[in-house]
mmCIF file of C-alpha atoms in Angstrom:
data_model
loop_
_atom_site.group_PDB
_atom_site.id
_atom_site.type_symbol
_atom_site.label_atom_id
_atom_site.label_comp_id
_atom_site.label_asym_id
_atom_site.label_seq_id
_atom_site.Cartn_x
_atom_site.Cartn_y
_atom_site.Cartn_z
ATOM 1 C CA MET A 186 -12.663 -31.953 42.881
ATOM 2 C CA ILE A 187 -14.566 -31.364 46.237
ATOM 3 C CA ILE A 188 -17.441 -33.809 46.476
ATOM 4 C CA MET A 189 -20.216 -32.891 48.963
ATOM 5 C CA SER A 190 -20.215 -34.894 52.043
ATOM 6 C CA ALA A 191 -22.240 -38.316 52.278
ATOM 7 C CA CYS A 192 -24.027 -36.906 55.445
ATOM 8 C CA SER A 193 -26.382 -34.951 53.488
ATOM 9 C CA GLY A 194 -26.929 -37.240 50.523
ATOM 10 C CA ASN A 195 -26.190 -34.237 48.184
ATOM 11 C CA GLU A 196 -24.487 -34.922 44.827
ATOM 12 C CA ASP A 197 -23.346 -31.385 43.990
ATOM 13 C CA THR A 198 -19.627 -31.248 43.204
ATOM 14 C CA TYR A 199 -17.351 -28.258 42.976
ATOM 15 C CA ASP A 200 -14.051 -27.729 41.510
ATOM 16 C CA PHE A 201 -11.854 -26.634 44.396
ATOM 17 C CA ASP A 202 -9.826 -24.155 42.814
ATOM 18 C CA GLU A 203 -13.100 -22.112 41.600
ATOM 19 C CA LEU A 204 -14.369 -22.062 45.136
ATOM 20 C CA GLN A 205 -11.667 -19.444 46.184
ATOM 21 C CA MET A 206 -12.974 -15.931 46.384
ATOM 22 C CA THR A 207 -12.669 -12.707 48.354
ATOM 23 C CA LEU A 208 -15.113 -11.044 50.424
ATOM 24 C CA THR A 209 -14.883 -7.812 52.826
ATOM 25 C CA ASN A 210 -15.248 -7.768 56.489
ATOM 26 C CA THR A 211 -16.534 -5.194 58.967
ATOM 27 C CA SER A 212 -13.208 -3.536 59.190
ATOM 28 C CA GLY A 213 -12.802 -3.271 55.229
ATOM 29 C CA GLU A 214 -10.269 -6.121 55.194
ATOM 30 C CA GLU A 215 -10.409 -8.592 52.127
ATOM 31 C CA ILE A 216 -10.806 -12.079 53.608
ATOM 32 C CA GLN A 217 -9.869 -14.875 51.457
ATOM 33 C CA LEU A 218 -12.434 -17.864 51.426
ATOM 34 C CA PHE A 219 -11.349 -21.488 50.760
ATOM 35 C CA VAL A 220 -7.611 -21.008 50.968
ATOM 36 C CA GLY A 221 -5.142 -22.782 53.023
ATOM 37 C CA ASN A 222 -5.605 -25.849 55.279
ATOM 38 C CA GLU A 223 -8.354 -24.358 57.560
ATOM 39 C CA LYS A 224 -11.739 -25.816 58.795
ATOM 40 C CA GLU A 225 -14.415 -23.051 57.822
ATOM 41 C CA LEU A 226 -18.032 -22.821 58.579
ATOM 42 C CA TYR A 227 -19.803 -20.240 56.327
ATOM 43 C CA VAL A 228 -23.232 -19.299 57.575
ATOM 44 C CA TYR A 229 -25.322 -17.332 54.902
ATOM 45 C CA PHE A 230 -27.912 -15.193 55.933
ATOM 46 C CA THR A 231 -30.501 -12.864 54.222
ATOM 47 C CA GLY A 232 -29.466 -9.643 55.752
ATOM 48 C CA VAL A 233 -29.365 -7.540 58.831
ATOM 49 C CA TYR A 234 -32.915 -6.373 58.801
ATOM 50 C CA TRP A 235 -34.519 -9.843 59.236
ATOM 51 C CA GLY A 236 -35.176 -10.451 62.754
ATOM 52 C CA VAL A 237 -34.818 -14.249 62.287
ATOM 53 C CA CYS A 238 -31.332 -13.760 60.920
ATOM 54 C CA LEU A 239 -30.312 -11.644 63.723
ATOM 55 C CA ASP A 240 -31.845 -14.193 66.328
ATOM 56 C CA GLN A 241 -29.985 -17.066 64.526
ATOM 57 C CA LEU A 242 -26.640 -15.254 64.470
ATOM 58 C CA VAL A 243 -26.989 -14.476 68.235
ATOM 59 C CA LYS A 244 -27.612 -17.938 69.109
ATOM 60 C CA LEU A 245 -24.716 -19.158 66.980
ATOM 61 C CA ASN A 246 -22.627 -16.701 68.746
ATOM 62 C CA LYS A 247 -23.327 -18.494 72.126
ATOM 63 C CA TYR A 248 -21.885 -21.799 70.599
ATOM 64 C CA ILE A 249 -18.632 -20.348 69.116
ATOM 65 C CA ASP A 250 -16.397 -22.128 71.688
ATOM 66 C CA GLU A 251 -18.219 -25.489 70.748
ATOM 67 C CA VAL A 252 -17.510 -24.803 66.976
ATOM 68 C CA ASN A 253 -14.165 -23.748 67.742
ATOM 69 C CA LYS A 254 -13.499 -26.851 69.785
ATOM 70 C CA HIS A 255 -13.915 -28.904 66.520
ATOM 71 C CA GLY A 256 -11.252 -26.628 64.840
ATOM 72 C CA PHE A 257 -13.793 -24.555 62.843
ATOM 73 C CA THR A 258 -13.714 -20.809 62.196
ATOM 74 C CA ILE A 259 -17.021 -19.138 61.752
ATOM 75 C CA TYR A 260 -17.737 -16.726 59.040
ATOM 76 C CA ALA A 261 -21.300 -15.183 58.646
ATOM 77 C CA ILE A 262 -21.977 -13.890 55.059
ATOM 78 C CA SER A 263 -24.982 -11.689 53.723
ATOM 79 C CA PRO A 264 -25.514 -9.258 50.789
ATOM 80 C CA SER A 265 -26.001 -6.614 53.425
ATOM 81 C CA THR A 266 -23.254 -3.579 53.407
ATOM 82 C CA ILE A 267 -20.279 -3.536 55.443
ATOM 83 C CA GLU A 268 -21.600 -0.763 57.731
ATOM 84 C CA ASP A 269 -24.772 -2.912 58.354
ATOM 85 C CA HIS A 270 -22.714 -5.727 59.428
ATOM 86 C CA GLU A 271 -20.345 -3.530 61.571
ATOM 87 C CA TYR A 272 -23.507 -2.326 63.372
ATOM 88 C CA ILE A 273 -24.929 -5.772 64.146
ATOM 89 C CA LYS A 274 -21.556 -7.044 65.092
ATOM 90 C CA GLU A 275 -21.156 -4.461 67.860
ATOM 91 C CA ALA A 276 -24.769 -4.245 68.813
ATOM 92 C CA TYR A 277 -24.974 -8.000 69.425
ATOM 93 C CA ASN A 278 -21.545 -8.482 70.311
ATOM 94 C CA LEU A 279 -20.864 -11.081 67.842
ATOM 95 C CA GLN A 280 -17.427 -12.654 68.061
ATOM 96 C CA PHE A 281 -17.139 -14.022 64.517
ATOM 97 C CA GLU A 282 -16.164 -12.411 61.267
ATOM 98 C CA ILE A 283 -19.193 -11.027 59.116
ATOM 99 C CA LEU A 284 -18.408 -10.685 55.401
ATOM 100 C CA SER A 285 -20.299 -8.799 52.817
ATOM 101 C CA ASP A 286 -21.341 -10.485 49.578
ATOM 102 C CA PRO A 287 -22.920 -7.566 47.588
ATOM 103 C CA ASP A 288 -22.357 -9.118 44.244
ATOM 104 C CA LEU A 289 -23.740 -12.428 45.547
ATOM 105 C CA GLN A 290 -20.808 -14.641 44.444
ATOM 106 C CA PHE A 291 -20.887 -16.787 47.388
ATOM 107 C CA GLY A 292 -24.723 -16.798 47.388
ATOM 108 C CA GLU A 293 -24.950 -17.833 43.794
ATOM 109 C CA LYS A 294 -21.988 -20.355 43.984
ATOM 110 C CA PHE A 295 -23.676 -22.449 46.558
ATOM 111 C CA ARG A 296 -27.121 -21.646 45.392
ATOM 112 C CA PHE A 297 -28.337 -19.710 48.482
ATOM 113 C CA VAL A 298 -29.348 -17.054 46.053
ATOM 114 C CA ASN A 299 -31.737 -17.655 43.184
ATOM 115 C CA LEU A 300 -31.799 -14.706 40.939
ATOM 116 C CA ASP A 301 -34.588 -15.930 38.670
ATOM 117 C CA LYS A 302 -37.052 -16.348 41.489
ATOM 118 C CA GLN A 303 -35.764 -13.431 43.474
ATOM 119 C CA GLU A 304 -35.022 -15.551 46.456
ATOM 120 C CA ILE A 305 -32.298 -15.803 49.157
ATOM 121 C CA TYR A 306 -31.970 -18.976 51.269
ATOM 122 C CA ARG A 307 -30.181 -19.308 54.419
ATOM 123 C CA GLY A 308 -27.944 -22.049 55.327
ATOM 124 C CA TYR A 309 -24.174 -23.002 55.757
ATOM 125 C CA VAL A 310 -21.152 -24.453 53.935
ATOM 126 C CA ALA A 311 -18.701 -26.332 56.426
ATOM 127 C CA VAL A 312 -15.405 -27.331 54.730
ATOM 128 C CA THR A 313 -12.210 -28.879 55.602
ATOM 129 C CA LEU A 314 -9.824 -27.581 53.360
ATOM 130 C CA ALA A 315 -7.109 -29.957 53.866
ATOM 131 C CA THR A 316 -9.040 -32.883 52.926
ATOM 132 C CA GLU A 317 -11.264 -31.057 50.447
ATOM 133 C CA LEU A 318 -14.271 -32.192 52.327
ATOM 134 C CA LEU A 319 -17.500 -29.913 52.124
ATOM 135 C CA GLU A 320 -21.014 -30.021 53.351
ATOM 136 C CA LYS A 321 -23.740 -27.688 52.327
ATOM 137 C CA GLU A 322 -27.072 -27.242 54.000
ATOM 138 C CA VAL A 323 -30.014 -24.964 53.359
ATOM 139 C CA ASP A 324 -31.017 -24.294 57.216
ATOM 140 C CA TYR A 325 -33.085 -21.305 58.132
ATOM 141 C CA LEU A 326 -32.507 -22.074 62.028
ATOM 142 C CA VAL A 327 -28.826 -22.605 62.033
ATOM 143 C CA GLY A 328 -28.601 -21.300 65.754
ATOM 144 C CA ASP A 329 -31.617 -23.231 66.842
ATOM 145 C CA ASN A 330 -30.214 -26.533 65.021
ATOM 146 C CA ILE A 331 -26.664 -26.197 66.376
ATOM 147 C CA ASN A 332 -26.614 -29.688 67.675
ATOM 148 C CA GLU A 333 -26.967 -30.875 63.780
ATOM 149 C CA VAL A 334 -24.349 -28.347 62.746
ATOM 150 C CA LEU A 335 -22.110 -29.658 65.339
ATOM 151 C CA SER A 336 -22.594 -33.257 64.137
ATOM 152 C CA VAL A 337 -21.813 -32.404 60.587
ATOM 153 C CA LEU A 338 -18.617 -30.599 61.801
ATOM 154 C CA GLU A 339 -17.376 -33.860 63.666
ATOM 155 C CA GLU A 340 -18.034 -35.744 60.507
ATOM 156 C CA LEU A 341 -15.733 -33.495 58.528
#
């Protein structure tokens, strides 16, 4: 079992084996999530046509070296198409992978998507796979709140 990190006070638990999934990047490659002994930061955003989402991704991109210093790899994820992700990755020179979640499997697994209410929330999941520690936060301003995100990464 993965138990949510104590830093948020969340009590959600996840079966580690059920977290593994495959999403597609801007090159059409399938990327396996939650596999191996990596430290990963998954940032879930609404889509490429939301100005605030783009703004936050651009701000997050400025801190990629800081995130990497903590040993984490960044993956941005949204329901948008591979082609839309490819466009913003190139147009904004984003240095991290952007993955498409058209079936909302990641979004639903971590409750960033509520189909009943037809809502999508922005936030992140930080995970240290070797220790099976995980932290999930709904955070609409991940780029603006980078210091809080970095603190969470330090704790993991």
